[in-house]
Structures are given as C-alpha cells and as structure tokens.
Short mmCIF file of C-alpha atoms in Angstrom, two decimals:
data_model
loop_
_atom_site.label_atom_id
_atom_site.label_comp_id
_atom_site.label_asym_id
_atom_site.label_seq_id
_atom_site.Cartn_x
_atom_site.Cartn_y
_atom_site.Cartn_z
CA UNK A 1 0.00 0.00 0.00
CA UNK A 2 1.33 3.48 -0.86
CA UNK A 3 2.12 6.23 1.56
CA UNK A 4 -0.75 8.26 2.96
CA UNK A 5 0.83 11.29 1.28
CA UNK A 6 0.88 9.81 -2.21
CA UNK A 7 -1.92 10.60 -4.60
CA UNK A 8 -1.99 7.22 -6.25
CA UNK A 9 -5.71 7.21 -6.95
CA UNK A 10 -6.24 4.36 -4.51
CA UNK A 11 -4.05 1.90 -6.41
CA UNK A 12 -1.93 -0.39 -4.23
CA UNK A 13 1.84 -0.03 -4.61
CA UNK A 14 4.49 -2.49 -3.52
CA UNK A 15 7.46 -1.30 -1.49
CA UNK A 16 9.53 -4.44 -2.19
CA UNK A 17 9.53 -6.97 -4.92
CA UNK A 18 6.79 -9.55 -4.50
CA UNK A 19 4.97 -7.72 -1.70
CA UNK A 20 1.20 -7.95 -1.83
CA UNK A 21 -1.19 -5.15 -1.06
CA UNK A 22 -3.51 -5.68 1.91
CA UNK A 23 -7.12 -6.58 1.27
CA UNK A 24 -8.28 -3.12 2.44
CA UNK A 25 -6.38 -1.44 -0.41
CA UNK A 26 -8.27 -3.41 -3.02
CA UNK A 27 -11.57 -2.54 -1.35
CA UNK A 28 -10.60 1.13 -1.17
CA UNK A 29 -9.58 1.06 -4.83
CA UNK A 30 -12.88 -0.52 -5.76
CA UNK A 31 -14.77 2.08 -3.76
CA UNK A 32 -13.00 4.84 -5.69
CA UNK A 33 -11.80 6.80 -2.65
CA UNK A 34 -8.59 8.75 -3.00
CA UNK A 35 -5.61 8.91 -0.68
CA UNK A 36 -4.90 12.12 1.19
CA UNK A 37 -2.63 14.47 -0.74
CA UNK A 38 0.46 16.13 0.65
CA UNK A 39 -0.60 19.72 -0.06
CA UNK A 40 -3.98 20.96 1.08
CA UNK A 41 -4.92 24.59 0.46
CA UNK A 42 -6.35 26.34 3.48
CA UNK A 43 -7.45 29.97 3.70
CA UNK A 44 -5.06 32.22 5.58
CA UNK A 45 -6.09 33.14 9.10
CA UNK A 46 -4.31 36.49 8.99
CA UNK A 47 -3.33 38.87 6.26
CA UNK A 48 0.23 38.64 5.00
CA UNK A 49 2.66 41.18 6.44
CA UNK A 50 3.80 43.91 4.06
CA UNK A 51 7.19 43.27 2.44
CA UNK A 52 9.19 45.93 4.37
CA UNK A 53 7.78 44.74 7.69
CA UNK A 54 8.47 41.09 6.86
CA UNK A 55 12.03 41.94 5.79
CA UNK A 56 12.63 43.80 9.06
CA UNK A 57 11.13 40.90 11.04
CA UNK A 58 13.36 38.32 9.34
CA UNK A 59 16.41 40.50 9.95
CA UNK A 60 15.44 40.92 13.62
CA UNK A 61 14.93 37.17 14.10
CA UNK A 62 18.34 36.41 12.60
CA UNK A 63 20.08 39.05 14.73
CA UNK A 64 18.35 37.86 17.90
CA UNK A 65 19.26 34.23 17.14
CA UNK A 66 22.93 35.10 16.60
CA UNK A 67 22.95 37.22 19.77
CA UNK A 68 21.46 34.43 21.88
CA UNK A 69 23.99 31.98 20.50
CA UNK A 70 26.80 34.43 21.19
CA UNK A 71 25.59 35.05 24.75
CA UNK A 72 25.37 31.30 25.39
CA UNK A 73 28.90 30.74 24.12
CA UNK A 74 30.15 33.66 26.23
CA UNK A 75 28.52 32.16 29.32
CA UNK A 76 30.02 28.72 28.66
CA UNK A 77 33.46 30.24 28.08
CA UNK A 78 33.17 32.21 31.32
CA UNK A 79 32.24 29.06 33.24
CA UNK A 80 35.20 27.25 31.68
CA UNK A 81 37.53 30.12 32.61
CA UNK A 82 38.75 30.67 29.06
CA UNK A 83 40.45 33.89 27.97
CA UNK A 84 37.89 34.14 25.17
CA UNK A 85 35.13 34.87 27.68
CA UNK A 86 35.86 38.62 27.78
CA UNK A 87 35.81 39.23 24.00
CA UNK A 88 32.72 37.07 23.61
CA UNK A 89 30.97 38.90 26.45
CA UNK A 90 31.75 42.26 24.84
CA UNK A 91 30.46 40.91 21.54
CA UNK A 92 27.30 39.66 23.27
CA UNK A 93 26.67 43.10 24.77
CA UNK A 94 27.10 44.67 21.33
CA UNK A 95 24.78 42.00 19.93
CA UNK A 96 22.13 42.88 22.50
CA UNK A 97 22.27 46.51 21.37
CA UNK A 98 21.94 45.47 17.72
CA UNK A 99 19.13 43.01 18.52
CA UNK A 100 17.23 45.74 20.37
CA UNK A 101 17.65 47.99 17.35
CA UNK A 102 16.35 45.19 15.10
CA UNK A 103 13.21 44.67 17.18
CA UNK A 104 12.58 48.41 17.32
CA UNK A 105 13.07 48.53 13.56
CA UNK A 106 10.25 46.02 13.09
CA UNK A 107 7.97 48.03 15.34
CA UNK A 108 8.77 51.37 13.68
CA UNK A 109 8.49 49.92 10.16
CA UNK A 110 5.11 48.42 11.02
CA UNK A 111 3.81 51.68 12.46
CA UNK A 112 5.11 53.65 9.46
CA UNK A 113 3.50 51.23 7.03
CA UNK A 114 0.17 51.43 8.86
CA UNK A 115 0.31 55.23 8.83
CA UNK A 116 1.11 55.44 5.13
CA UNK A 117 -0.90 52.60 3.63
CA UNK A 118 -3.10 51.05 6.29
CA UNK A 119 -5.58 53.81 7.04
CA UNK A 120 -9.10 52.73 6.28
CA UNK A 121 -11.20 55.80 5.62
CA UNK A 122 -14.45 55.15 7.43
CA UNK A 123 -16.47 58.14 8.59
CA UNK A 124 -17.40 58.18 12.21
CA UNK A 125 -21.02 57.89 13.24
CA UNK A 126 -21.07 61.60 14.15
CA UNK A 127 -19.85 62.65 10.72
CA UNK A 128 -22.34 60.30 9.10
CA UNK A 129 -25.21 61.81 11.06
CA UNK A 130 -24.16 65.37 10.20
CA UNK A 131 -23.95 64.49 6.52
CA UNK A 132 -27.41 62.86 6.70
CA UNK A 133 -28.85 66.01 8.28
CA UNK A 134 -27.29 68.24 5.63
CA UNK A 135 -28.61 65.98 2.87
CA UNK A 136 -32.14 66.13 4.32
CA UNK A 137 -31.90 69.93 4.57
CA UNK A 138 -30.78 70.21 0.94
CA UNK A 139 -33.55 67.92 -0.28
CA UNK A 140 -36.10 69.84 1.75
CA UNK A 141 -34.82 73.15 0.39
CA UNK A 142 -35.07 71.84 -3.18
CA UNK A 143 -38.59 70.59 -2.70
CA UNK A 144 -39.68 73.80 -0.96
CA UNK A 145 -40.54 72.18 2.36
CA UNK A 146 -39.35 73.30 5.76
CA UNK A 147 -36.77 70.84 7.12
CA UNK A 148 -37.62 68.91 10.26
CA UNK A 149 -35.00 69.26 13.01
CA UNK A 150 -33.45 65.89 13.74
CA UNK A 151 -31.22 66.92 16.60
CA UNK A 152 -27.98 67.14 14.64
CA UNK A 153 -25.24 69.54 15.76
CA UNK A 154 -24.15 72.43 13.62
#
C-alpha cells in the first residue's frame, strides 16, 4: 500500500519486490476513494505582512538568534575560565544593542506602514449623522418644504 501522502488514486503499490497489497487497499480502490494528498490549500487566518515589515522581522529574528547563541557561548566560556570569555561577552553586549535595534526597527516599520498605507477611511457615526442632516436639509430646500429638526449639531 502506498504512503498516505501519495496521490496514487487508490491503487496499491508495492514497497519491495513480490509484496502484496492488503485486502483493504483493493476494497478502497474498488470504492473509488482517494488517498490524502500532501498539499492541502487552506485559507489564511491572517493577512500577509507587508514586504518591508516582513524583511525587518526576518532581519530581527536572525540578529536575535545570533545574539542568543553568542551570549550562550560567552557564558560557557566564562564558566570554563577561558580567555575568550571577555571578547565574547563584549560581543554579546554589542549584539544585544543590535538586537534591540532590530526589534525596534520592526515596530517602527510596522507603524510607518500602517500610517502610510493602512488607514481605512471610514467616517465616524457623528460625521455620518451630520452628513445625513445636511442631505435632508438640501432635499427639503429643493422641494420647498421646511426641514424637520433631527437633533444634529451644527
């Protein structure tokens, strides 16, 4: 029988010469059911990050990973009493500064992107009500009627 990830159309496949397929495979093949495929499309739960934000995030993750590795090595060298502990510790401190910059870069890039491209122009309920009142007043003026006060602010 083939792998559960193969799309073999329900046909049995032998893994070694002379191997027989189990009886269930023949029944499944006769029933016409298909094996589960490897790739199944699912809708995304969240929207994709914009390219500049994603680039900054990848850069930050790489810098943080290198910094954590460097700090771990510095700690192990300090425990071992090696002369390399001091240069590695200084490098780890510099790495922490760079990693902090990287994380702040993601945050600032995200905020900048949202300010430039992410604003959804939706009028507030107050503005909508004022516009509705003005529209009613214009229609009433055109038709020659006296507008009815609806409580809107002017």
